[in-house]
mmCIF file of C-alpha atoms in Angstrom:
data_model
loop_
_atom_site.group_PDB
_atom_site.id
_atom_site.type_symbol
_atom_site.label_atom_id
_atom_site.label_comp_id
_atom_site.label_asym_id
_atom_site.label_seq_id
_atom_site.Cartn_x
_atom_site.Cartn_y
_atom_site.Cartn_z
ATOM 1 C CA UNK A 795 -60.914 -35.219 -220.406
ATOM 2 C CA UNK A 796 -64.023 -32.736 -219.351
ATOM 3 C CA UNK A 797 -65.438 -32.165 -216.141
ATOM 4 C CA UNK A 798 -69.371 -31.823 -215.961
ATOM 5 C CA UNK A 799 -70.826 -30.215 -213.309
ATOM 6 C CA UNK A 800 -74.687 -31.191 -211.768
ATOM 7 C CA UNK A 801 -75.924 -28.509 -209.500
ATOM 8 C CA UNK A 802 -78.012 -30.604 -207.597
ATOM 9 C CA UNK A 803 -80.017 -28.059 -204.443
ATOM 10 C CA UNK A 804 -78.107 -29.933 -202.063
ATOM 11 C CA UNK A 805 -74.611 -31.121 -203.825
ATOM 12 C CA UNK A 806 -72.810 -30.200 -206.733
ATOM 13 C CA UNK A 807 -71.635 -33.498 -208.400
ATOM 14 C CA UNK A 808 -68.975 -33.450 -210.558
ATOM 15 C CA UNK A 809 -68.404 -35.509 -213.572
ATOM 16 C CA UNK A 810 -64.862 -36.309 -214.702
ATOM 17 C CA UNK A 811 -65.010 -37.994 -217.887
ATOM 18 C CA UNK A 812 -62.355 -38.957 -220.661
ATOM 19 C CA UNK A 813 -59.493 -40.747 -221.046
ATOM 20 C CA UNK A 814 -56.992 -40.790 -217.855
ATOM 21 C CA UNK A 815 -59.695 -39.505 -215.755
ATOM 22 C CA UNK A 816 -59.343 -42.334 -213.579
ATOM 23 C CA UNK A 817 -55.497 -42.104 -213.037
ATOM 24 C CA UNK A 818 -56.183 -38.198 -212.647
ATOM 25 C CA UNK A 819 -58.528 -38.083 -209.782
ATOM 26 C CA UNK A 820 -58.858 -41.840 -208.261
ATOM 27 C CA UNK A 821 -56.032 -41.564 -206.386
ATOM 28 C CA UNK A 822 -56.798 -38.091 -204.726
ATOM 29 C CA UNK A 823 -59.441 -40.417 -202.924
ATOM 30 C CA UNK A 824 -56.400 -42.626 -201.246
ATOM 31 C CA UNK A 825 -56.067 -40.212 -198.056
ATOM 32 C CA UNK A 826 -59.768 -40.564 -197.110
ATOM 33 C CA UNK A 827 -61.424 -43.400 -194.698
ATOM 34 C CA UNK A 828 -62.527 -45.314 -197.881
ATOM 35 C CA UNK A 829 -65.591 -48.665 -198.203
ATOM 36 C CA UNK A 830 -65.292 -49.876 -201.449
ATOM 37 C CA UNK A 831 -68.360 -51.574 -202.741
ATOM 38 C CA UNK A 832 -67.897 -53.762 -205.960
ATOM 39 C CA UNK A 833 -68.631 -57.181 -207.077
ATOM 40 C CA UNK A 834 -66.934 -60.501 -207.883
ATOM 41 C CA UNK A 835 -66.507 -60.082 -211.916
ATOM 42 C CA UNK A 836 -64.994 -56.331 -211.388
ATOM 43 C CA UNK A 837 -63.068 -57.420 -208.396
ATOM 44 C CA UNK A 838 -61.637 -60.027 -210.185
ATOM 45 C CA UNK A 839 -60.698 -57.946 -213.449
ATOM 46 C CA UNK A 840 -59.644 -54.900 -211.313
ATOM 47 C CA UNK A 841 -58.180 -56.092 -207.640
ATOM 48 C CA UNK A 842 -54.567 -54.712 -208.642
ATOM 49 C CA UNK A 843 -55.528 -51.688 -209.911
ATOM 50 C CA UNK A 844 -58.372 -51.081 -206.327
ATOM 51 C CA UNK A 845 -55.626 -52.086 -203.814
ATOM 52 C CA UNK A 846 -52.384 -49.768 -206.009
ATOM 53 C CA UNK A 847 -54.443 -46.871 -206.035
ATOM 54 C CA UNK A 848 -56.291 -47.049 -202.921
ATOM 55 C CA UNK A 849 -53.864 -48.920 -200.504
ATOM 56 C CA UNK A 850 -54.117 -52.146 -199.160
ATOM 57 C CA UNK A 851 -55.997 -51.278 -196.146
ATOM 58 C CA UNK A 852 -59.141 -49.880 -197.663
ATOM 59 C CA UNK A 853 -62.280 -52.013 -197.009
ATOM 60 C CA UNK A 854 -63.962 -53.715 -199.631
ATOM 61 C CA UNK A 855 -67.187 -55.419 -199.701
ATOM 62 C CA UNK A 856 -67.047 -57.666 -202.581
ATOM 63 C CA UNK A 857 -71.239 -58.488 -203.573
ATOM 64 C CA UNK A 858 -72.137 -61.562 -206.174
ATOM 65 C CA UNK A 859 -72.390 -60.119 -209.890
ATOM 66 C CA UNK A 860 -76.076 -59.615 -211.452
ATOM 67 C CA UNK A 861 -79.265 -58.211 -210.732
ATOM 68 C CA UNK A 862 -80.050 -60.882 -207.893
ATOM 69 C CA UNK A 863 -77.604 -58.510 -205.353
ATOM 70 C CA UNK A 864 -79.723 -55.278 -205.611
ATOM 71 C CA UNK A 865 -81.741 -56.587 -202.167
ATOM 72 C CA UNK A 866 -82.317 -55.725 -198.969
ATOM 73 C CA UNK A 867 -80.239 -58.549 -197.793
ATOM 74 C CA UNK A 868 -77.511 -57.314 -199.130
ATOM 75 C CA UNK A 869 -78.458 -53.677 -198.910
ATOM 76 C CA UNK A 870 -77.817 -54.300 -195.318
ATOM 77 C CA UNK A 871 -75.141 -56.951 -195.490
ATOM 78 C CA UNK A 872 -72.759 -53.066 -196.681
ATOM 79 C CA UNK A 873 -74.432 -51.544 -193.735
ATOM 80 C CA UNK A 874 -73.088 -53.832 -191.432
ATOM 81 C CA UNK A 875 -69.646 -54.390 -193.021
ATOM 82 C CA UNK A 876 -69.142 -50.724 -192.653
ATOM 83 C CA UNK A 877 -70.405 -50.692 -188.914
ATOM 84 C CA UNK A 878 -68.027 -53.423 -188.077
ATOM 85 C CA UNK A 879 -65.045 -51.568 -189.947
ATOM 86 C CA UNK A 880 -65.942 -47.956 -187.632
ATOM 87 C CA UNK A 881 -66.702 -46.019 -190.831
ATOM 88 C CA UNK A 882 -66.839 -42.587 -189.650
ATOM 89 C CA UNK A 883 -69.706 -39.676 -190.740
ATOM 90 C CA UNK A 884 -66.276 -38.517 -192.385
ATOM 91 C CA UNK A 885 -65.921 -41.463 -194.691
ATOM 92 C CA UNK A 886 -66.620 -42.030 -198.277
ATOM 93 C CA UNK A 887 -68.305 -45.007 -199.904
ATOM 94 C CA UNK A 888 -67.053 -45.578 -203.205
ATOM 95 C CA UNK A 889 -69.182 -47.461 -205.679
ATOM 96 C CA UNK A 890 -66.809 -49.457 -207.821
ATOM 97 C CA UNK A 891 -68.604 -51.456 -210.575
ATOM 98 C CA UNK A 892 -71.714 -51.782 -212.687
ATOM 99 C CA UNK A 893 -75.131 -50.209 -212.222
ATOM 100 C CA UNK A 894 -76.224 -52.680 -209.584
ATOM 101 C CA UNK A 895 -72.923 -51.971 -207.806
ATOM 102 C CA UNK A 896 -73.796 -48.000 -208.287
ATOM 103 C CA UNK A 897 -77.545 -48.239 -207.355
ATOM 104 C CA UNK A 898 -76.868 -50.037 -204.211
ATOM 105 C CA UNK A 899 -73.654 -48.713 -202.870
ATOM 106 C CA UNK A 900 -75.358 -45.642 -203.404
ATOM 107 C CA UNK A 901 -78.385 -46.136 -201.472
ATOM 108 C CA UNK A 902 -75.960 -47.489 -198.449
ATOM 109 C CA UNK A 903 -74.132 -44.057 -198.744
ATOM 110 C CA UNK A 904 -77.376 -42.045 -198.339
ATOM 111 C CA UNK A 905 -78.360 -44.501 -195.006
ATOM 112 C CA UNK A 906 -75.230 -44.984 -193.153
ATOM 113 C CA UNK A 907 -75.215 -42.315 -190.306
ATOM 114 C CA UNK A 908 -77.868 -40.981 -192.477
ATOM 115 C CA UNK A 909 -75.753 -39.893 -195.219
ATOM 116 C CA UNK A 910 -71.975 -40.197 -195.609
ATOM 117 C CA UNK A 911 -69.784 -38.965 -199.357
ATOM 118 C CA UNK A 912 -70.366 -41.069 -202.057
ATOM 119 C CA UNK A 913 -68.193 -41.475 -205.047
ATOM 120 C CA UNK A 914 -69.326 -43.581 -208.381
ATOM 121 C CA UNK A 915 -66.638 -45.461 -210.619
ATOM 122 C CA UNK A 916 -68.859 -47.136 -213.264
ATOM 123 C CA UNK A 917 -67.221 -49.609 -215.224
ATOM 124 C CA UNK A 918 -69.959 -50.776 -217.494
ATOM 125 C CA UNK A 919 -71.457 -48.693 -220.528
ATOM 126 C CA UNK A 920 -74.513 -48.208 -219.067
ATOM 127 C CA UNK A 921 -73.643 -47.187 -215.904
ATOM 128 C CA UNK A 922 -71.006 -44.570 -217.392
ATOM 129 C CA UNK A 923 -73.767 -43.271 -219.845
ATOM 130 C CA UNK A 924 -76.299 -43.054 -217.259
ATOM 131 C CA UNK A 925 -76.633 -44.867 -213.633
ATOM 132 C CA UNK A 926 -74.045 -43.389 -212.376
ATOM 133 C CA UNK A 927 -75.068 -40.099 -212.995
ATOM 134 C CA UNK A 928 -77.801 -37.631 -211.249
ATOM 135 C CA UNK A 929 -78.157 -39.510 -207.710
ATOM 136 C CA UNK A 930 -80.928 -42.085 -207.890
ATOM 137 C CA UNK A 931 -80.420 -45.441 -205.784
ATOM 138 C CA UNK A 932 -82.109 -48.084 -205.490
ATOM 139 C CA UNK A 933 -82.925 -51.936 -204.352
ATOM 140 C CA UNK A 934 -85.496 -53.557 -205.642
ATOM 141 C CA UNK A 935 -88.192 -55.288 -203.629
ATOM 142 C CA UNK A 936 -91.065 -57.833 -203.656
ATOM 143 C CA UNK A 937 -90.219 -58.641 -207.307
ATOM 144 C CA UNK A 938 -90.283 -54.923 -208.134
ATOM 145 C CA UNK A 939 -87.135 -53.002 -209.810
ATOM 146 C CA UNK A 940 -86.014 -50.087 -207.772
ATOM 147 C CA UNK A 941 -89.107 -49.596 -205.324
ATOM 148 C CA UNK A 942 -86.833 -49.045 -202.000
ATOM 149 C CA UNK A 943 -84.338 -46.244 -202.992
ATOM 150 C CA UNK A 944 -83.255 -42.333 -202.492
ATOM 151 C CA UNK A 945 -81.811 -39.690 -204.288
ATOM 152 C CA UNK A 946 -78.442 -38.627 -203.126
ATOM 153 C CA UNK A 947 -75.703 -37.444 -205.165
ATOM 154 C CA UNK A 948 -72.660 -38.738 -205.246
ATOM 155 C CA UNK A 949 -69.614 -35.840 -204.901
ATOM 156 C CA UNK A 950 -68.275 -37.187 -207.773
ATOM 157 C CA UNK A 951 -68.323 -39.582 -210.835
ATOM 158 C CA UNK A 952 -65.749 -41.213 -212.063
ATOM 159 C CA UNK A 953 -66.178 -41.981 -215.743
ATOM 160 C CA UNK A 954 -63.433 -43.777 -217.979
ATOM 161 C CA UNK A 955 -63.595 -45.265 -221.235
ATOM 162 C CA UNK A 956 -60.447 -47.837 -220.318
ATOM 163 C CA UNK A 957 -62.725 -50.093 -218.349
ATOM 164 C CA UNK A 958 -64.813 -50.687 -221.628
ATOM 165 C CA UNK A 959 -62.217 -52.747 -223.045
ATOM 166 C CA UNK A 960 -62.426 -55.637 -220.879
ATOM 167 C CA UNK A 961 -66.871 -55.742 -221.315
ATOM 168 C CA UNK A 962 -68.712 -58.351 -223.301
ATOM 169 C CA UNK A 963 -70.422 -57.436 -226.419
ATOM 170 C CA UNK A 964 -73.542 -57.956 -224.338
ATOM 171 C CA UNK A 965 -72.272 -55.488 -222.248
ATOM 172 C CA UNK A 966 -71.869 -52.742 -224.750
ATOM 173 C CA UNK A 967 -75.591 -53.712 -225.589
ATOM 174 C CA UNK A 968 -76.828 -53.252 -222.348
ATOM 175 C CA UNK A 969 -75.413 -49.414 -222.373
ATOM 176 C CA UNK A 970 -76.039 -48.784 -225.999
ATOM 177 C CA UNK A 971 -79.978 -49.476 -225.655
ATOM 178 C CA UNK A 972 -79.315 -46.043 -222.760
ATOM 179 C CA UNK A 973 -77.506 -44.449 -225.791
ATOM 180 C CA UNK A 974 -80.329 -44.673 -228.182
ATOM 181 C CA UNK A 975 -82.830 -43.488 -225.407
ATOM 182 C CA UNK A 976 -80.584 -39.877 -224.954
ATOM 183 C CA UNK A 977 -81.036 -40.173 -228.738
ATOM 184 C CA UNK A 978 -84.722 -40.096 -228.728
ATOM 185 C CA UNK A 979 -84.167 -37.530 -226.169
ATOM 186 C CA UNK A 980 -81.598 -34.843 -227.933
ATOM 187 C CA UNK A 981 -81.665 -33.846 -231.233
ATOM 188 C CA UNK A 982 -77.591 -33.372 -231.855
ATOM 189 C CA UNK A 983 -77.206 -37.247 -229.884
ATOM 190 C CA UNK A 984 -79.663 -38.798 -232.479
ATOM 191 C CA UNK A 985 -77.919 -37.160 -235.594
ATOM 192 C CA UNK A 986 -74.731 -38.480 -234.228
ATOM 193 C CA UNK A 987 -75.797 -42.019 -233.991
ATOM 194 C CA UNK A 988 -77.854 -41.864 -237.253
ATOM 195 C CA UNK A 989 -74.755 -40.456 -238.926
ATOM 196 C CA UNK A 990 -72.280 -43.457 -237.197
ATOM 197 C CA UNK A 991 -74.683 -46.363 -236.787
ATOM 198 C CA UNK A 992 -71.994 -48.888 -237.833
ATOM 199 C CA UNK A 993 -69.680 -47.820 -235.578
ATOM 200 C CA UNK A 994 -72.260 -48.478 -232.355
ATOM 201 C CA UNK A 995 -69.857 -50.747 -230.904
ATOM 202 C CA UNK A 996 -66.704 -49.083 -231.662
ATOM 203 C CA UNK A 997 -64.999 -48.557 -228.140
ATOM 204 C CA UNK A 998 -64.199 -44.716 -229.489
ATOM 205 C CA UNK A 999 -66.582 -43.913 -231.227
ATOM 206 C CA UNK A 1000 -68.955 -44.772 -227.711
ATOM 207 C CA UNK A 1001 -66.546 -42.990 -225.685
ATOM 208 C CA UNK A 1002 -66.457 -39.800 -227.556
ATOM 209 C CA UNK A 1003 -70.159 -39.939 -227.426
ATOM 210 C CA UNK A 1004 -70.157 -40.787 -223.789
ATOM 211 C CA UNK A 1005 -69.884 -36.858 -222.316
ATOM 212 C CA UNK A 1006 -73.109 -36.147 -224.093
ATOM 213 C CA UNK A 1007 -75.229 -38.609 -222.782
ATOM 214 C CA UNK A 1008 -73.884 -37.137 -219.497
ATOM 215 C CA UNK A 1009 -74.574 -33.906 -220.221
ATOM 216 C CA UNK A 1010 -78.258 -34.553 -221.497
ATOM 217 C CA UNK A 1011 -78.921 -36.395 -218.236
ATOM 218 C CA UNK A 1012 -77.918 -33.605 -215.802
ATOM 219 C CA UNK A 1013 -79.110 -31.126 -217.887
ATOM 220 C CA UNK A 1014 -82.289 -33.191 -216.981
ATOM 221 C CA UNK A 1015 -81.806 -34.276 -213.332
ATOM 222 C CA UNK A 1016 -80.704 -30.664 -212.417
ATOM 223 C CA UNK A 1017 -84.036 -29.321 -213.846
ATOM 224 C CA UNK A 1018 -86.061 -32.460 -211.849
ATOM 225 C CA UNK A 1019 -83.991 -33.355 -209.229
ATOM 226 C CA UNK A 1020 -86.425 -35.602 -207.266
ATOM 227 C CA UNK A 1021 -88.666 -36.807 -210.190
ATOM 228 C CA UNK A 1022 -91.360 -34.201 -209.079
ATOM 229 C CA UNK A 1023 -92.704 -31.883 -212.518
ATOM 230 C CA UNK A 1024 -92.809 -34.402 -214.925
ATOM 231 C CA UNK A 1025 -88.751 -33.292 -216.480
ATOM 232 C CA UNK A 1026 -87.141 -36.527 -215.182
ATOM 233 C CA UNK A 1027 -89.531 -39.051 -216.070
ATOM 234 C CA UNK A 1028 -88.762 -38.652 -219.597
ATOM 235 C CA UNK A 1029 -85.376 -40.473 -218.909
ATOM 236 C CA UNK A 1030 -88.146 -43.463 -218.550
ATOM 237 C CA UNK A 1031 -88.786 -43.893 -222.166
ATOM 238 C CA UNK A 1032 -88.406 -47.314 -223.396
ATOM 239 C CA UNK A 1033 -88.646 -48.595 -219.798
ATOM 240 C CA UNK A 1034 -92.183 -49.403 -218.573
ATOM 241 C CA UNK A 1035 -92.491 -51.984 -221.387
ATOM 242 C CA UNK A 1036 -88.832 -53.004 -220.560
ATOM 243 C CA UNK A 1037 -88.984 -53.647 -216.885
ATOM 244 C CA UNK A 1038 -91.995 -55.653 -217.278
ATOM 245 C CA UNK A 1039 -90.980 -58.102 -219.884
ATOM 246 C CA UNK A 1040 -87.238 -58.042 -218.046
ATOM 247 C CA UNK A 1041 -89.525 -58.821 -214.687
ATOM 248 C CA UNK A 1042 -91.223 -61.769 -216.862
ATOM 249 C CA UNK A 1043 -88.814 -62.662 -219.062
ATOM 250 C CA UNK A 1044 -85.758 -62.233 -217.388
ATOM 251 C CA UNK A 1045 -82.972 -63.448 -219.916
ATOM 252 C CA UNK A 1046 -81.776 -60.801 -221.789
ATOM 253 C CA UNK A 1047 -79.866 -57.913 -219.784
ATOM 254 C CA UNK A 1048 -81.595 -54.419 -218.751
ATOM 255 C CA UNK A 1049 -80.616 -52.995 -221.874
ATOM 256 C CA UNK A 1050 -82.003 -55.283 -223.958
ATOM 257 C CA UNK A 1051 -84.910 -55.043 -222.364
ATOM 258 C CA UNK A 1052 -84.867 -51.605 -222.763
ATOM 259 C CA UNK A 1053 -84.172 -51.108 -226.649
ATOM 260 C CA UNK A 1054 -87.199 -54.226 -227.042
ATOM 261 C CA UNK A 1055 -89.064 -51.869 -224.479
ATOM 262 C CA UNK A 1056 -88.401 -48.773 -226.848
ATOM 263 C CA UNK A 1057 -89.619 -50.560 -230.065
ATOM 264 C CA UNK A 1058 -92.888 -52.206 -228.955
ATOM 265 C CA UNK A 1059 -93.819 -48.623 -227.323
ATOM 266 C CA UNK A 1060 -92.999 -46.793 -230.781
ATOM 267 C CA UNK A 1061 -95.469 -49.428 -232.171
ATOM 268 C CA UNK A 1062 -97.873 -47.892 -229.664
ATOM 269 C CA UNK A 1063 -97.382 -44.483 -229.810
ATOM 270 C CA UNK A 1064 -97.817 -44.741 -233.837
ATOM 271 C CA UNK A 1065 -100.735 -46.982 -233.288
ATOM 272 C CA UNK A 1066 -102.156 -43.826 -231.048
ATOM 273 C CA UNK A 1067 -101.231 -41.286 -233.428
ATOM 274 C CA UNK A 1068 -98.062 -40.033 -232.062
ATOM 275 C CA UNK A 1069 -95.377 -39.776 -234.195
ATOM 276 C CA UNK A 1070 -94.084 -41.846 -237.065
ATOM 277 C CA UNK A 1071 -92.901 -41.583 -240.365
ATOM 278 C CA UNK A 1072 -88.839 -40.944 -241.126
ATOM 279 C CA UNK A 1073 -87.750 -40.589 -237.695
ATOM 280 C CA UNK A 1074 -89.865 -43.933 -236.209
ATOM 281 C CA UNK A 1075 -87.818 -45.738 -239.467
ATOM 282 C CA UNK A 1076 -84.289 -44.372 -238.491
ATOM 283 C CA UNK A 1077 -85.419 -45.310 -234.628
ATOM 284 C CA UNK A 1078 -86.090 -48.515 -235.433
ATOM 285 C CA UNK A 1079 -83.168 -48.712 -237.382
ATOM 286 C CA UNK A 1080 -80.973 -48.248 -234.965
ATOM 287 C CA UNK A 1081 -82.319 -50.691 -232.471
ATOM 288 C CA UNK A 1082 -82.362 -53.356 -234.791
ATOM 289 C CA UNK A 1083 -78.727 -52.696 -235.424
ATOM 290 C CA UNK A 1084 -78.378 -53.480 -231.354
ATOM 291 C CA UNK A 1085 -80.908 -56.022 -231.416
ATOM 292 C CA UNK A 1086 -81.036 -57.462 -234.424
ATOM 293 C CA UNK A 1087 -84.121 -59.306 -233.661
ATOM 294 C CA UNK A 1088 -87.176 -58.120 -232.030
ATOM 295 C CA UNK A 1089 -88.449 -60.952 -230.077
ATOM 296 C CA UNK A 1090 -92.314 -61.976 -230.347
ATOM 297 C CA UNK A 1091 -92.762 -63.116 -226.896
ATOM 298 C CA UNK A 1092 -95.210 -66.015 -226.287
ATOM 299 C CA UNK A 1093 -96.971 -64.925 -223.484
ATOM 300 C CA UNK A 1094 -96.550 -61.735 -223.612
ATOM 301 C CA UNK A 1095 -100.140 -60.398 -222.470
ATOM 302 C CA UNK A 1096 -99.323 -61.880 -218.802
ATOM 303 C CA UNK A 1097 -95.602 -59.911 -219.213
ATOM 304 C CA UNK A 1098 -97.500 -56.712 -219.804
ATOM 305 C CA UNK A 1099 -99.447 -56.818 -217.329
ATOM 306 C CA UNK A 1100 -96.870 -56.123 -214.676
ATOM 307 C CA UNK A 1101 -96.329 -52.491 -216.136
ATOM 308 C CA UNK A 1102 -99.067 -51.879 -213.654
ATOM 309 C CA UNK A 1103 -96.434 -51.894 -210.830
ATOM 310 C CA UNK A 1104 -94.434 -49.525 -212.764
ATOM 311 C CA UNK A 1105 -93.631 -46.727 -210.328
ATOM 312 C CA UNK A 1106 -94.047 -43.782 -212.913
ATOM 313 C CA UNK A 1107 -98.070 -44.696 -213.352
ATOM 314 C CA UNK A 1108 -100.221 -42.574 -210.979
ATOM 315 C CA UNK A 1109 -103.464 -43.590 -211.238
ATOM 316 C CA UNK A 1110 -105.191 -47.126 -210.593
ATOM 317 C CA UNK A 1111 -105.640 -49.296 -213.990
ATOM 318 C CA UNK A 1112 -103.782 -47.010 -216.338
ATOM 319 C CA UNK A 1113 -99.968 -47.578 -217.794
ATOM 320 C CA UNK A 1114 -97.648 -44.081 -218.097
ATOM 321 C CA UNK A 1115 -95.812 -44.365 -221.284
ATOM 322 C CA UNK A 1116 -92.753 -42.271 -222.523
ATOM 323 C CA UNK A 1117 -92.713 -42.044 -226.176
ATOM 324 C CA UNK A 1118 -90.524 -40.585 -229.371
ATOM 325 C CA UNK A 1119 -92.462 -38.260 -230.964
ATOM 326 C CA UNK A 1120 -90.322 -36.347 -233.182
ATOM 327 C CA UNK A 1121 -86.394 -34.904 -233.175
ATOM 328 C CA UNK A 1122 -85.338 -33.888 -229.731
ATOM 329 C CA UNK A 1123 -88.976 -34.619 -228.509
ATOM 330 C CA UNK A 1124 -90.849 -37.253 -226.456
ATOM 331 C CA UNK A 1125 -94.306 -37.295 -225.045
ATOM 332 C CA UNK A 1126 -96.126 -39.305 -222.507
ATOM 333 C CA UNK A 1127 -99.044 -41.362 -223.336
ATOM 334 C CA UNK A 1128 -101.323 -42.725 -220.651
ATOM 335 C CA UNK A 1129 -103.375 -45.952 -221.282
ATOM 336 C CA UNK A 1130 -105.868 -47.766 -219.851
ATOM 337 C CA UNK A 1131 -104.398 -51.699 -218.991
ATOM 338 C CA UNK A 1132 -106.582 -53.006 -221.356
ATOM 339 C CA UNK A 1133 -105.505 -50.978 -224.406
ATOM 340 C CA UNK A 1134 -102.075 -51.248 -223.465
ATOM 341 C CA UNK A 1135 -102.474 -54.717 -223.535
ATOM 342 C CA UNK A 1136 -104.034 -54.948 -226.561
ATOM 343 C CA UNK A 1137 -101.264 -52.919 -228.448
ATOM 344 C CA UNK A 1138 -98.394 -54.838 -227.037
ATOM 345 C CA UNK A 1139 -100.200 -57.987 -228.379
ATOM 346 C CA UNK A 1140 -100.849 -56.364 -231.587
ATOM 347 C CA UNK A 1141 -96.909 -55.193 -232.196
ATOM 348 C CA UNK A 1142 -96.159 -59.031 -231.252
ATOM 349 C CA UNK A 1143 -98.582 -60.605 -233.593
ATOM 350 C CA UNK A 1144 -96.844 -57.933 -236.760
ATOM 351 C CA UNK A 1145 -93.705 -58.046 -235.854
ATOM 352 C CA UNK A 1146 -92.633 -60.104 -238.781
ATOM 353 C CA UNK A 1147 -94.059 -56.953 -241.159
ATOM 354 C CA UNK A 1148 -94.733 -54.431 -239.258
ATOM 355 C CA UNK A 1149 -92.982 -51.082 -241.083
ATOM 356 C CA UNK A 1150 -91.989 -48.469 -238.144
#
């Protein structure tokens, strides 16, 4: 186990992460005034284990699994739940689940008596490597991912590899198309993967690569706290193109959207003459190992066109794009619509031989 520490201005949130972390510091929360927030697949999977460790009397507000609960409705269906139980300004929300459990549970914590502790416990790949981690939360609104939300950090993250075993393979997707991200991101992370790419799904080999996806996040959060010099939106890469064909598309999970996100924006960036080469090959690589085919979305000029609503874009007409541009470096690229458009249609029509 290791313990990594985010000095937040406000908070320092503490990471526990490893093996046994769980049975080493969930139970310290037992003694506290306790509103668990989870949903019906991890409630269903981990009941025993949420009532042994945190007694029988803590209250739990059990949400429906997917995407569809990260509203207002049930933003405020928590809020009331913990009214009607007399949670105290003393109490501590803990977020027990996924990264829809996490965002929202979250974003309850920072409300209630206008901000009470918060604890994560992510059980999902991508909420260990990265939700969970560095205090954003969110709901999403008028058919828009995220665009009600704070950032509050929770005391402390929970983060065990044990809760892997029982996730689909689609699951470990989801979290590994975060994993290749931090690998565009940091150098020693995208050596590690390019050196192990057939073990991407290996439970062990994910978990020992876990911590540094954590550390690469804070490291980033800490120096951008509230997404306001430019630091934090590199995180984003991969995700403008993502969100919108997730927001059109909508059958693959956020991950996937995020890796096909990553590979039609690499098509971009080497189409506008940022990098290339070795290191787009080995990228692309390693996605395709994840996703072994890149879809060529019908349609897919009306699903870009919602990356205008992306929140990252700051002025009218033009689409903010994070980008790989070599080893340990990324770059953003801002486009007008039209020629965003027109790339994302281009990378469809070659995608049977294009060459990253």
């Amino acid at each position: 186990m290791t313990d990594i520490t985010l000095n937040a201005k406000y908070l320092k949130s503490v990471i526990h992460c490893g093996e046994g972390s769980f049975e080493a510091y969930a139970p310290k929360l037992r003694d506290r005034q306790l509103f668990i927030v989870t949903d019906k697949n991890v409630f269903a999977l981990y009941r025993r284990l949420m009532w042994d460790t945190f007694g029988d009397n803590a209250n739990i507000k059990i949400l429906p699994a997917g995407e569809n609960s990260k509203t207002q409705r049930y933003l405020f269906e928590i809020l009331q739940a913990m009214a009607e139980a007399d949670m105290k300004r003393s109490c501590t929300v803990v977020a027990f689940g996924g990264g829809v459990v996490g965002d929202i549970a979250g974003l309850a914590a920072s409300l209630y008596m206008r901000g009470v502790r918060l604890v994560q416990i992510p059980t999902t790949l991508l909420s260990q490597v990265d939700s969970s981690v560095g205090g954003k939360t969110a709901v999403d609104f008028k058919k828009i991912k995220n665009l009600i939300g704070t950032f509050y950090q929770p005391e402390e993250v929970i983060v065990d590899p044990r809760f892997l075993e029982t996730l689909p393979k689609r699951e470990i997707r989801c979290g590994l198309g975060e994993i290749i991200k931090y690998g565009a991101l940091d150098k020693q992370i995208y050596t590690r993967l390019t050196d192990n790419a057939d073990k991407l799904f290996d439970l062990d080999f994910l978990g020992s690569v876990t911590a540094s996806c954590i550390r690469c996040k804070a490291r980033i959060a800490e120096g951008d706290e509230r997404d306001l010099n430019g630091l934090r939106k590199t995180l984003n890469l991969g995700h403008t193109t993502g969100h919108a064909l997730e927001l059109f598309y909508g059958r693959k999970s956020h991950g996937e959207f995020v890796l096909i996100g990553a590979y039609y924006e690499m098509f971009i960036a080497k189409a506008s003459g940022v990098g290339g080469g070795t290191y787009f090959d080995n990228l692309a690589s390693l996605i395709k190992c994840v996703i072994h085919k890149i879809p060529a979305y019908e349609n897919i000029e009306e699903a870009a066109r919602l990356a205008v609503y992306d929140k990252k874009n700051v002025a009218s007409g033009s689409i903010s794009l994070i980008v790989p541009k070599r080893e340990g470096e990324c770059e953003e690229l801002v486009l007008g619509t039209e020629e965003y458009v027109r790339l994302i249609c281009a990378c469809r029509d070659s995608l049977k031989d294009v060459n990253l």
